[in-house]
Amino acid sequence: MRKSGQWLLMLACGLLPLAQATAQTAQPYSWVTLGTMGGPMPRAGRNEPANLLMRRGEAHLIDTGDGAMTGMALAGADYPDLRSIWISHIHFDHLGGLFAVLGLRLQTRTTVPLTIYGPPGMKEIVSGLIAAMRPSALSGFGIEGEVALDPAASIRVVELDDDAQVQQDGFRVKVATNSHYSFAPGSVEERTYRSLSFRFELPDRAIVYTGDTGPSENVTRLAQGADLLVTEMIDLDDTLAQMNRRVRHISDTEKANMAAHLTRHHLSPAAIGIMAQKAGVKAVVVTHIAGGGASDAGADARYQAAIGQQYQGPVRIAKDRDHF
């Protein structure tokens, strides 16, 4: 494809930063990758998983890894504009920043209604965070006569499961369970816990966010015909090497369990290509990058090439605060 034609295709699919788009082609909603690191290990240059769906006067967080609020501010969103939060699953790297979100709400005495959507377990988690905020709420700013604000004020939590649909003012969200968990059949864990993928049906395009998942027919169906597939990715060899080098305090059995999880419950570049091609999506954005890329300047090109062996459309390896 000629360079000019490729530029136009990427622009049409939302793969160019907003600074490169003209006012005529700007989307009503912008998707921003606030944090693009996969996993809980700190890494310079990439925050933990978090995304933002925003337009003027309105913001929605999708996963809230550590640093999400700073990323939101750097993306140009105003905190009082936050209307909803969508948590894909309850691993700490995807919700470690939720306490900061709620704490800022308390400190700024914000009472605009906020709905937190997530899988089973979210009500218990949010209830615990609010309980942890009560001493700060009661002490306030240390001013005589100050009226304490209830940290639970105007916060609603909605737990979601497979095939759920949620109608917002400007868009609709469809939900599918994915394959990030594989508990023993019939176990309490299998009956209780879910990892979710979301399809955001906006006025002019559909964006599917996989969250964390392995290969999944359920997610492939959810993504059918989407304009943008925002997907996780793992560099398995590099991630396993890092785990063996840095996580030394756990047993060999625990390491084997972690290796099985990383292998079965995440998407390799080839698996991303297969999913994108089967779903017929118009473009792919890779985020939640686990392993690789930290010091390898050629990693992005390798990932794109591996995805491109299975999928013929545009592929972008996201950085923190990229706009789509």
mmCIF file of N, CA and C in Angstrom, residues 70-130:
data_model
loop_
_atom_site.group_PDB
_atom_site.id
_atom_site.type_symbol
_atom_site.label_atom_id
_atom_site.label_comp_id
_atom_site.label_asym_id
_atom_site.label_seq_id
_atom_site.Cartn_x
_atom_site.Cartn_y
_atom_site.Cartn_z
ATOM 1 N N THR A 70 -3.260 10.216 37.285
ATOM 2 C CA THR A 70 -2.257 11.085 36.680
ATOM 3 C C THR A 70 -2.367 11.034 35.166
ATOM 4 N N GLY A 71 -2.543 9.826 34.627
ATOM 5 C CA GLY A 71 -2.701 9.691 33.186
ATOM 6 C C GLY A 71 -3.920 10.419 32.672
ATOM 7 N N MET A 72 -5.009 10.361 33.421
ATOM 8 C CA MET A 72 -6.228 11.055 33.024
ATOM 9 C C MET A 72 -5.997 12.561 32.942
ATOM 10 N N ALA A 73 -5.289 13.106 33.928
ATOM 11 C CA ALA A 73 -4.993 14.539 33.912
ATOM 12 C C ALA A 73 -4.092 14.896 32.730
ATOM 13 N N LEU A 74 -3.067 14.081 32.480
ATOM 14 C CA LEU A 74 -2.163 14.345 31.372
ATOM 15 C C LEU A 74 -2.858 14.226 30.021
ATOM 16 N N ALA A 75 -3.928 13.419 29.972
ATOM 17 C CA ALA A 75 -4.690 13.277 28.729
ATOM 18 C C ALA A 75 -5.615 14.456 28.485
ATOM 19 N N GLY A 76 -5.739 15.343 29.471
ATOM 20 C CA GLY A 76 -6.551 16.535 29.291
ATOM 21 C C GLY A 76 -7.979 16.408 29.762
ATOM 22 N N ALA A 77 -8.294 15.352 30.527
ATOM 23 C CA ALA A 77 -9.651 15.179 31.034
ATOM 24 C C ALA A 77 -9.777 15.827 32.407
ATOM 25 N N ASP A 78 -10.923 16.434 32.669
ATOM 26 C CA ASP A 78 -11.190 17.026 33.972
ATOM 27 C C ASP A 78 -11.811 15.986 34.893
ATOM 28 N N TYR A 79 -11.297 15.865 36.093
ATOM 29 C CA TYR A 79 -11.769 14.829 37.001
ATOM 30 C C TYR A 79 -13.272 14.901 37.260
ATOM 31 N N PRO A 80 -13.861 16.086 37.462
ATOM 32 C CA PRO A 80 -15.312 16.110 37.709
ATOM 33 C C PRO A 80 -16.146 15.576 36.553
ATOM 34 N N ASP A 81 -15.537 15.406 35.382
ATOM 35 C CA ASP A 81 -16.260 14.874 34.228
ATOM 36 C C ASP A 81 -16.387 13.351 34.257
ATOM 37 N N LEU A 82 -15.754 12.700 35.233
ATOM 38 C CA LEU A 82 -15.782 11.244 35.288
ATOM 39 C C LEU A 82 -17.192 10.756 35.607
ATOM 40 N N ARG A 83 -17.739 9.933 34.709
ATOM 41 C CA ARG A 83 -19.111 9.454 34.852
ATOM 42 C C ARG A 83 -19.190 7.972 35.178
ATOM 43 N N SER A 84 -18.253 7.179 34.674
ATOM 44 C CA SER A 84 -18.311 5.744 34.924
ATOM 45 C C SER A 84 -16.915 5.146 34.910
ATOM 46 N N ILE A 85 -16.793 3.986 35.554
ATOM 47 C CA ILE A 85 -15.567 3.205 35.582
ATOM 48 C C ILE A 85 -15.940 1.774 35.213
ATOM 49 N N TRP A 86 -15.142 1.158 34.352
ATOM 50 C CA TRP A 86 -15.397 -0.203 33.885
ATOM 51 C C TRP A 86 -14.172 -1.054 34.224
ATOM 52 N N ILE A 87 -14.336 -2.009 35.112
ATOM 53 C CA ILE A 87 -13.240 -2.877 35.535
ATOM 54 C C ILE A 87 -13.410 -4.234 34.857
ATOM 55 N N SER A 88 -12.387 -4.654 34.125
ATOM 56 C CA SER A 88 -12.500 -5.899 33.359
ATOM 57 C C SER A 88 -12.388 -7.137 34.249
ATOM 58 N N HIS A 89 -11.524 -7.084 35.252
ATOM 59 C CA HIS A 89 -11.383 -8.200 36.192
ATOM 60 C C HIS A 89 -10.644 -7.688 37.411
ATOM 61 N N ILE A 90 -10.599 -8.490 38.463
ATOM 62 C CA ILE A 90 -10.177 -7.961 39.759
ATOM 63 C C ILE A 90 -8.729 -8.308 40.108
ATOM 64 N N HIS A 91 -7.873 -8.447 39.109
ATOM 65 C CA HIS A 91 -6.440 -8.505 39.381
ATOM 66 C C HIS A 91 -5.943 -7.096 39.729
ATOM 67 N N PHE A 92 -4.979 -7.029 40.649
ATOM 68 C CA PHE A 92 -4.600 -5.743 41.226
ATOM 69 C C PHE A 92 -4.024 -4.774 40.206
ATOM 70 N N ASP A 93 -3.356 -5.278 39.154
ATOM 71 C CA ASP A 93 -2.780 -4.334 38.197
ATOM 72 C C ASP A 93 -3.861 -3.613 37.400
ATOM 73 N N HIS A 94 -5.106 -4.086 37.463
ATOM 74 C CA HIS A 94 -6.193 -3.437 36.736
ATOM 75 C C HIS A 94 -7.074 -2.565 37.622
ATOM 76 N N LEU A 95 -6.878 -2.628 38.937
ATOM 77 C CA LEU A 95 -7.699 -1.778 39.807
ATOM 78 C C LEU A 95 -6.923 -1.152 40.958
ATOM 79 N N GLY A 96 -5.570 -1.214 40.886
ATOM 80 C CA GLY A 96 -4.772 -0.636 41.964
ATOM 81 C C GLY A 96 -4.945 0.857 42.113
ATOM 82 N N GLY A 97 -5.349 1.555 41.042
ATOM 83 C CA GLY A 97 -5.544 2.997 41.119
ATOM 84 C C GLY A 97 -6.944 3.411 41.511
ATOM 85 N N LEU A 98 -7.841 2.444 41.764
ATOM 86 C CA LEU A 98 -9.220 2.797 42.093
ATOM 87 C C LEU A 98 -9.310 3.548 43.417
ATOM 88 N N PHE A 99 -8.470 3.200 44.372
ATOM 89 C CA PHE A 99 -8.481 3.903 45.656
ATOM 90 C C PHE A 99 -8.125 5.374 45.453
ATOM 91 N N ALA A 100 -7.184 5.646 44.550
ATOM 92 C CA ALA A 100 -6.821 7.035 44.259
ATOM 93 C C ALA A 100 -7.975 7.785 43.604
ATOM 94 N N VAL A 101 -8.725 7.104 42.738
ATOM 95 C CA VAL A 101 -9.897 7.728 42.111
ATOM 96 C C VAL A 101 -10.902 8.138 43.184
ATOM 97 N N LEU A 102 -11.222 7.208 44.067
ATOM 98 C CA LEU A 102 -12.208 7.495 45.101
ATOM 99 C C LEU A 102 -11.676 8.518 46.105
ATOM 100 N N GLY A 103 -10.377 8.443 46.405
ATOM 101 C CA GLY A 103 -9.788 9.402 47.332
ATOM 102 C C GLY A 103 -9.806 10.821 46.795
ATOM 103 N N LEU A 104 -9.530 10.979 45.513
ATOM 104 C CA LEU A 104 -9.576 12.315 44.910
ATOM 105 C C LEU A 104 -11.007 12.843 44.916
ATOM 106 N N ARG A 105 -11.938 11.947 44.681
ATOM 107 C CA ARG A 105 -13.346 12.334 44.750
ATOM 108 C C ARG A 105 -13.685 12.872 46.139
ATOM 109 N N LEU A 106 -13.182 12.223 47.180
ATOM 110 C CA LEU A 106 -13.421 12.679 48.549
ATOM 111 C C LEU A 106 -12.735 14.013 48.812
ATOM 112 N N GLN A 107 -11.465 14.120 48.438
ATOM 113 C CA GLN A 107 -10.689 15.329 48.726
ATOM 114 C C GLN A 107 -11.253 16.559 48.019
ATOM 115 N N THR A 108 -11.811 16.354 46.825
ATOM 116 C CA THR A 108 -12.380 17.478 46.079
ATOM 117 C C THR A 108 -13.868 17.655 46.355
ATOM 118 N N ARG A 109 -14.390 16.835 47.263
ATOM 119 C CA ARG A 109 -15.800 16.906 47.666
ATOM 120 C C ARG A 109 -16.721 16.834 46.443
ATOM 121 N N THR A 110 -16.381 15.895 45.568
ATOM 122 C CA THR A 110 -17.161 15.688 44.352
ATOM 123 C C THR A 110 -18.338 14.762 44.645
ATOM 124 N N THR A 111 -19.527 15.184 44.251
ATOM 125 C CA THR A 111 -20.718 14.370 44.479
ATOM 126 C C THR A 111 -21.467 14.071 43.185
ATOM 127 N N VAL A 112 -20.829 14.341 42.041
ATOM 128 C CA VAL A 112 -21.440 13.967 40.766
ATOM 129 C C VAL A 112 -21.604 12.446 40.750
ATOM 130 N N PRO A 113 -22.753 11.925 40.348
ATOM 131 C CA PRO A 113 -22.951 10.473 40.361
ATOM 132 C C PRO A 113 -21.887 9.728 39.571
ATOM 133 N N LEU A 114 -21.372 8.655 40.149
ATOM 134 C CA LEU A 114 -20.352 7.815 39.525
ATOM 135 C C LEU A 114 -20.803 6.364 39.635
ATOM 136 N N THR A 115 -20.825 5.661 38.505
ATOM 137 C CA THR A 115 -21.169 4.244 38.510
ATOM 138 C C THR A 115 -19.936 3.426 38.176
ATOM 139 N N ILE A 116 -19.665 2.429 38.998
ATOM 140 C CA ILE A 116 -18.531 1.532 38.794
ATOM 141 C C ILE A 116 -19.087 0.185 38.341
ATOM 142 N N TYR A 117 -18.730 -0.216 37.119
ATOM 143 C CA TYR A 117 -19.160 -1.488 36.556
ATOM 144 C C TYR A 117 -17.995 -2.477 36.619
ATOM 145 N N GLY A 118 -18.306 -3.726 36.893
ATOM 146 C CA GLY A 118 -17.251 -4.727 36.936
ATOM 147 C C GLY A 118 -17.827 -6.110 37.170
ATOM 148 N N PRO A 119 -16.963 -7.089 37.284
ATOM 149 C CA PRO A 119 -17.419 -8.459 37.499
ATOM 150 C C PRO A 119 -17.822 -8.699 38.944
ATOM 151 N N PRO A 120 -18.390 -9.864 39.251
ATOM 152 C CA PRO A 120 -18.668 -10.200 40.643
ATOM 153 C C PRO A 120 -17.416 -10.025 41.507
ATOM 154 N N GLY A 121 -17.620 -9.457 42.684
ATOM 155 C CA GLY A 121 -16.512 -9.112 43.568
ATOM 156 C C GLY A 121 -16.308 -7.621 43.684
ATOM 157 N N MET A 122 -16.821 -6.833 42.700
ATOM 158 C CA MET A 122 -16.595 -5.392 42.728
ATOM 159 C C MET A 122 -17.307 -4.714 43.896
ATOM 160 N N LYS A 123 -18.498 -5.188 44.246
ATOM 161 C CA LYS A 123 -19.212 -4.560 45.362
ATOM 162 C C LYS A 123 -18.421 -4.711 46.654
ATOM 163 N N GLU A 124 -17.871 -5.887 46.872
ATOM 164 C CA GLU A 124 -17.086 -6.118 48.090
ATOM 165 C C GLU A 124 -15.824 -5.261 48.083
ATOM 166 N N ILE A 125 -15.166 -5.154 46.926
ATOM 167 C CA ILE A 125 -13.942 -4.361 46.824
ATOM 168 C C ILE A 125 -14.226 -2.887 47.084
ATOM 169 N N VAL A 126 -15.233 -2.335 46.432
ATOM 170 C CA VAL A 126 -15.540 -0.912 46.602
ATOM 171 C C VAL A 126 -15.997 -0.639 48.030
ATOM 172 N N SER A 127 -16.778 -1.538 48.610
ATOM 173 C CA SER A 127 -17.202 -1.372 49.999
ATOM 174 C C SER A 127 -15.994 -1.314 50.929
ATOM 175 N N GLY A 128 -15.006 -2.168 50.667
ATOM 176 C CA GLY A 128 -13.799 -2.154 51.493
ATOM 177 C C GLY A 128 -13.000 -0.869 51.331
ATOM 178 N N LEU A 129 -12.900 -0.368 50.105
ATOM 179 C CA LEU A 129 -12.179 0.886 49.870
ATOM 180 C C LEU A 129 -12.884 2.058 50.552
ATOM 181 N N ILE A 130 -14.197 2.081 50.475
ATOM 182 C CA ILE A 130 -14.940 3.160 51.127
ATOM 183 C C ILE A 130 -14.772 3.084 52.645
#
